[in-house]
GROMACS .gro file of C-alpha atoms in nm:
model
  171
    1MET     CA    1  11.891   6.357   2.575
    2ILE     CA    2  11.731   6.503   2.889
    3LYS     CA    3  11.450   6.253   2.840
    4HIS     CA    4  11.703   5.967   2.837
    5ILE     CA    5  11.871   6.093   3.154
    6THR     CA    6  11.547   6.137   3.350
    7PHE     CA    7  11.421   5.799   3.230
    8SER     CA    8  11.751   5.637   3.332
    9ILE     CA    9  11.742   5.796   3.677
   10SER     CA   10  11.384   5.677   3.722
   11ILE     CA   11  11.472   5.322   3.619
   12THR     CA   12  11.769   5.326   3.855
   13PHE     CA   13  11.555   5.440   4.149
   14ILE     CA   14  11.308   5.163   4.069
   15SER     CA   15  11.597   4.917   4.051
   16TRP     CA   16  11.681   5.000   4.412
   17ILE     CA   17  11.342   4.868   4.516
   18VAL     CA   18  11.391   4.559   4.300
   19GLY     CA   19  11.732   4.507   4.462
   20MET     CA   20  11.588   4.533   4.813
   21ILE     CA   21  11.306   4.289   4.737
   22ILE     CA   22  11.530   4.027   4.577
   23ASN     CA   23  11.791   4.069   4.851
   24ALA     CA   24  11.525   4.015   5.117
   25PHE     CA   25  11.474   3.666   4.976
   26LEU     CA   26  11.843   3.595   4.914
   27ILE     CA   27  11.959   3.700   5.260
   28LYS     CA   28  11.814   3.381   5.409
   29THR     CA   29  12.008   3.150   5.177
   30ALA     CA   30  12.341   2.978   5.228
   31PHE     CA   31  12.458   3.122   4.895
   32TYR     CA   32  12.419   3.473   5.036
   33GLN     CA   33  12.613   3.390   5.354
   34GLU     CA   34  12.887   3.192   5.184
   35LYS     CA   35  12.939   3.384   4.859
   36LEU     CA   36  12.766   3.721   4.838
   37THR     CA   37  12.885   3.856   5.173
   38LYS     CA   38  13.247   3.798   5.073
   39LEU     CA   39  13.249   3.979   4.738
   40ASN     CA   40  13.551   4.200   4.679
   41PHE     CA   41  13.590   4.324   4.324
   42ILE     CA   42  13.859   4.590   4.361
   43ARG     CA   43  14.111   4.545   4.641
   44SER     CA   44  14.353   4.819   4.539
   45ARG     CA   45  14.308   5.158   4.704
   46LYS     CA   46  14.490   5.318   4.410
   47LEU     CA   47  14.248   5.169   4.160
   48ASN     CA   48  13.949   5.275   4.371
   49LYS     CA   49  14.089   5.628   4.377
   50LEU     CA   50  14.162   5.616   4.005
   51ILE     CA   51  13.805   5.519   3.911
   52GLY     CA   52  13.661   5.792   4.132
   53ILE     CA   53  13.518   5.611   4.434
   54GLY     CA   54  13.623   5.911   4.645
   55VAL     CA   55  13.402   6.141   4.439
   56ILE     CA   56  13.103   5.912   4.489
   57LYS     CA   57  13.181   5.897   4.861
   58TRP     CA   58  13.184   6.277   4.878
   59VAL     CA   59  12.855   6.301   4.686
   60ILE     CA   60  12.686   6.050   4.916
   61LYS     CA   61  12.816   6.217   5.233
   62ASN     CA   62  12.735   6.573   5.124
   63THR     CA   63  12.403   6.548   4.939
   64PHE     CA   64  12.054   6.418   5.003
   65PHE     CA   65  12.179   6.064   4.931
   66LYS     CA   66  12.307   6.048   5.291
   67LEU     CA   67  11.944   6.036   5.402
   68PHE     CA   68  11.871   5.710   5.218
   69ASN     CA   69  12.046   5.478   5.464
   70PRO     CA   70  12.109   5.641   5.802
   71LYS     CA   71  12.213   5.304   5.947
   72LEU     CA   72  12.547   5.333   5.766
   73LYS     CA   73  12.696   5.583   6.011
   74MET     CA   74  12.959   5.500   6.268
   75LYS     CA   75  12.969   5.654   6.612
   76SER     CA   76  13.292   5.802   6.743
   77LYS     CA   77  13.336   5.513   6.987
   78VAL     CA   78  13.239   5.167   6.872
   79ASP     CA   79  13.272   4.815   7.001
   80GLN     CA   80  13.292   4.485   6.816
   81LYS     CA   81  12.914   4.431   6.830
   82GLU     CA   82  12.846   4.768   6.666
   83LEU     CA   83  13.109   4.697   6.400
   84ASN     CA   84  12.940   4.365   6.320
   85ILE     CA   85  12.602   4.537   6.289
   86LEU     CA   86  12.754   4.806   6.066
   87ARG     CA   87  12.926   4.542   5.848
   88ASN     CA   88  12.594   4.361   5.803
   89GLU     CA   89  12.420   4.684   5.704
   90MET     CA   90  12.699   4.760   5.458
   91THR     CA   91  12.671   4.413   5.309
   92VAL     CA   92  12.296   4.448   5.266
   93ALA     CA   93  12.341   4.787   5.096
   94GLU     CA   94  12.618   4.646   4.876
   95ILE     CA   95  12.414   4.347   4.761
   96ASN     CA   96  12.103   4.563   4.710
   97HIS     CA   97  12.301   4.786   4.474
   98LEU     CA   98  12.457   4.491   4.291
   99ILE     CA   99  12.119   4.332   4.229
  100ALA     CA  100  11.983   4.669   4.120
  101PHE     CA  101  12.282   4.709   3.888
  102LEU     CA  102  12.211   4.373   3.725
  103ALA     CA  103  11.842   4.459   3.685
  104VAL     CA  104  11.928   4.778   3.497
  105VAL     CA  105  12.187   4.593   3.286
  106ILE     CA  106  11.911   4.357   3.174
  107PHE     CA  107  11.687   4.653   3.097
  108ALA     CA  108  11.968   4.823   2.902
  109LEU     CA  109  12.026   4.505   2.701
  110VAL     CA  110  11.659   4.506   2.607
  111MET     CA  111  11.709   4.864   2.483
  112VAL     CA  112  12.009   4.749   2.277
  113PHE     CA  113  11.797   4.475   2.117
  114LYS     CA  114  11.536   4.740   2.037
  115GLU     CA  115  11.819   4.939   1.876
  116LYS     CA  116  11.792   5.227   2.125
  117TYR     CA  117  12.167   5.253   2.170
  118LEU     CA  118  12.185   5.605   2.312
  119LEU     CA  119  11.924   5.526   2.575
  120ALA     CA  120  12.109   5.205   2.668
  121LEU     CA  121  12.437   5.396   2.699
  122VAL     CA  122  12.288   5.671   2.915
  123MET     CA  123  12.114   5.407   3.125
  124MET     CA  124  12.441   5.223   3.185
  125ILE     CA  125  12.627   5.543   3.279
  126VAL     CA  126  12.357   5.638   3.530
  127ASN     CA  127  12.345   5.277   3.651
  128MET     CA  128  12.718   5.271   3.711
  129LEU     CA  129  12.705   5.596   3.906
  130MET     CA  130  12.400   5.508   4.114
  131ASN     CA  131  12.441   5.131   4.163
  132LEU     CA  132  12.787   4.999   4.080
  133TYR     CA  133  12.988   5.276   4.246
  134PRO     CA  134  12.789   5.270   4.573
  135SER     CA  135  12.839   4.893   4.583
  136LEU     CA  136  13.213   4.934   4.530
  137LEU     CA  137  13.214   5.204   4.798
  138GLN     CA  138  13.054   4.962   5.044
  139GLN     CA  139  13.323   4.707   4.963
  140GLU     CA  140  13.591   4.967   5.031
  141ASN     CA  141  13.420   5.067   5.355
  142LYS     CA  142  13.407   4.703   5.465
  143ARG     CA  143  13.783   4.675   5.405
  144ARG     CA  144  13.836   4.990   5.613
  145LEU     CA  145  13.613   4.841   5.881
  146ALA     CA  146  13.828   4.526   5.885
  147GLN     CA  147  14.136   4.743   5.948
  148LEU     CA  148  13.954   4.919   6.232
  149GLU     CA  149  13.861   4.580   6.378
  150LYS     CA  150  14.228   4.477   6.373
  151VAL     CA  151  14.320   4.791   6.567
  152LEU     CA  152  14.031   4.736   6.807
  153ASN     CA  153  14.127   4.373   6.862
  154ARG     CA  154  14.491   4.470   6.926
  155LYS     CA  155  14.382   4.716   7.194
  156GLN     CA  156  14.140   4.481   7.370
  157PRO     CA  157  14.380   4.196   7.454
  158SER     CA  158  14.647   4.437   7.583
  159SER     CA  159  14.398   4.621   7.804
  160PHE     CA  160  14.262   4.284   7.915
  161ALA     CA  161  14.618   4.171   7.996
  162THR     CA  162  14.677   4.490   8.195
  163GLU     CA  163  14.357   4.430   8.392
  164VAL     CA  164  14.459   4.072   8.459
  165LYS     CA  165  14.807   4.181   8.579
  166SER     CA  166  14.665   4.447   8.809
  167THR     CA  167  14.411   4.201   8.946
  168SER     CA  168  14.667   3.924   9.000
  169SER     CA  169  14.921   4.159   9.163
  170ALA     CA  170  14.656   4.281   9.406
  171VAL     CA  171  14.591   3.925   9.521
   0.00000   0.00000   0.00000
């Protein structure tokens, strides 16, 4: 069993590289811009909580996994340009993990055809934890980012209007 787990973790780490390589080619396509950047599998916060996205978030924030993509950190004060950059980085990470997830699914199916059912099962569990859940977490983070953008956009016009009033009253 330990052998299956270590093999599955190794395959999943390799799948990350596969995901990054394939995504590097896809990112330049219209399909990527029109379809892949807008994926949203689970919209419900309750369902995300129920399936344990919060646990994965905690693990990523509080273990060595946080070192894998340091670009996915938000400063305390951000502007729209920084939010756009962060959203793009999140999308890249999300698609990388989805591609990696699919690569491991294919590999697990090969194991099923070879009648190595336990290995395929362990592989899929590890794959879900290390590829599917991080992808779903990025989708949740992008939704949270959209809410932050709404707040940011509400503040900007009102401060702009205040500046315009003070400028026009001074004239």
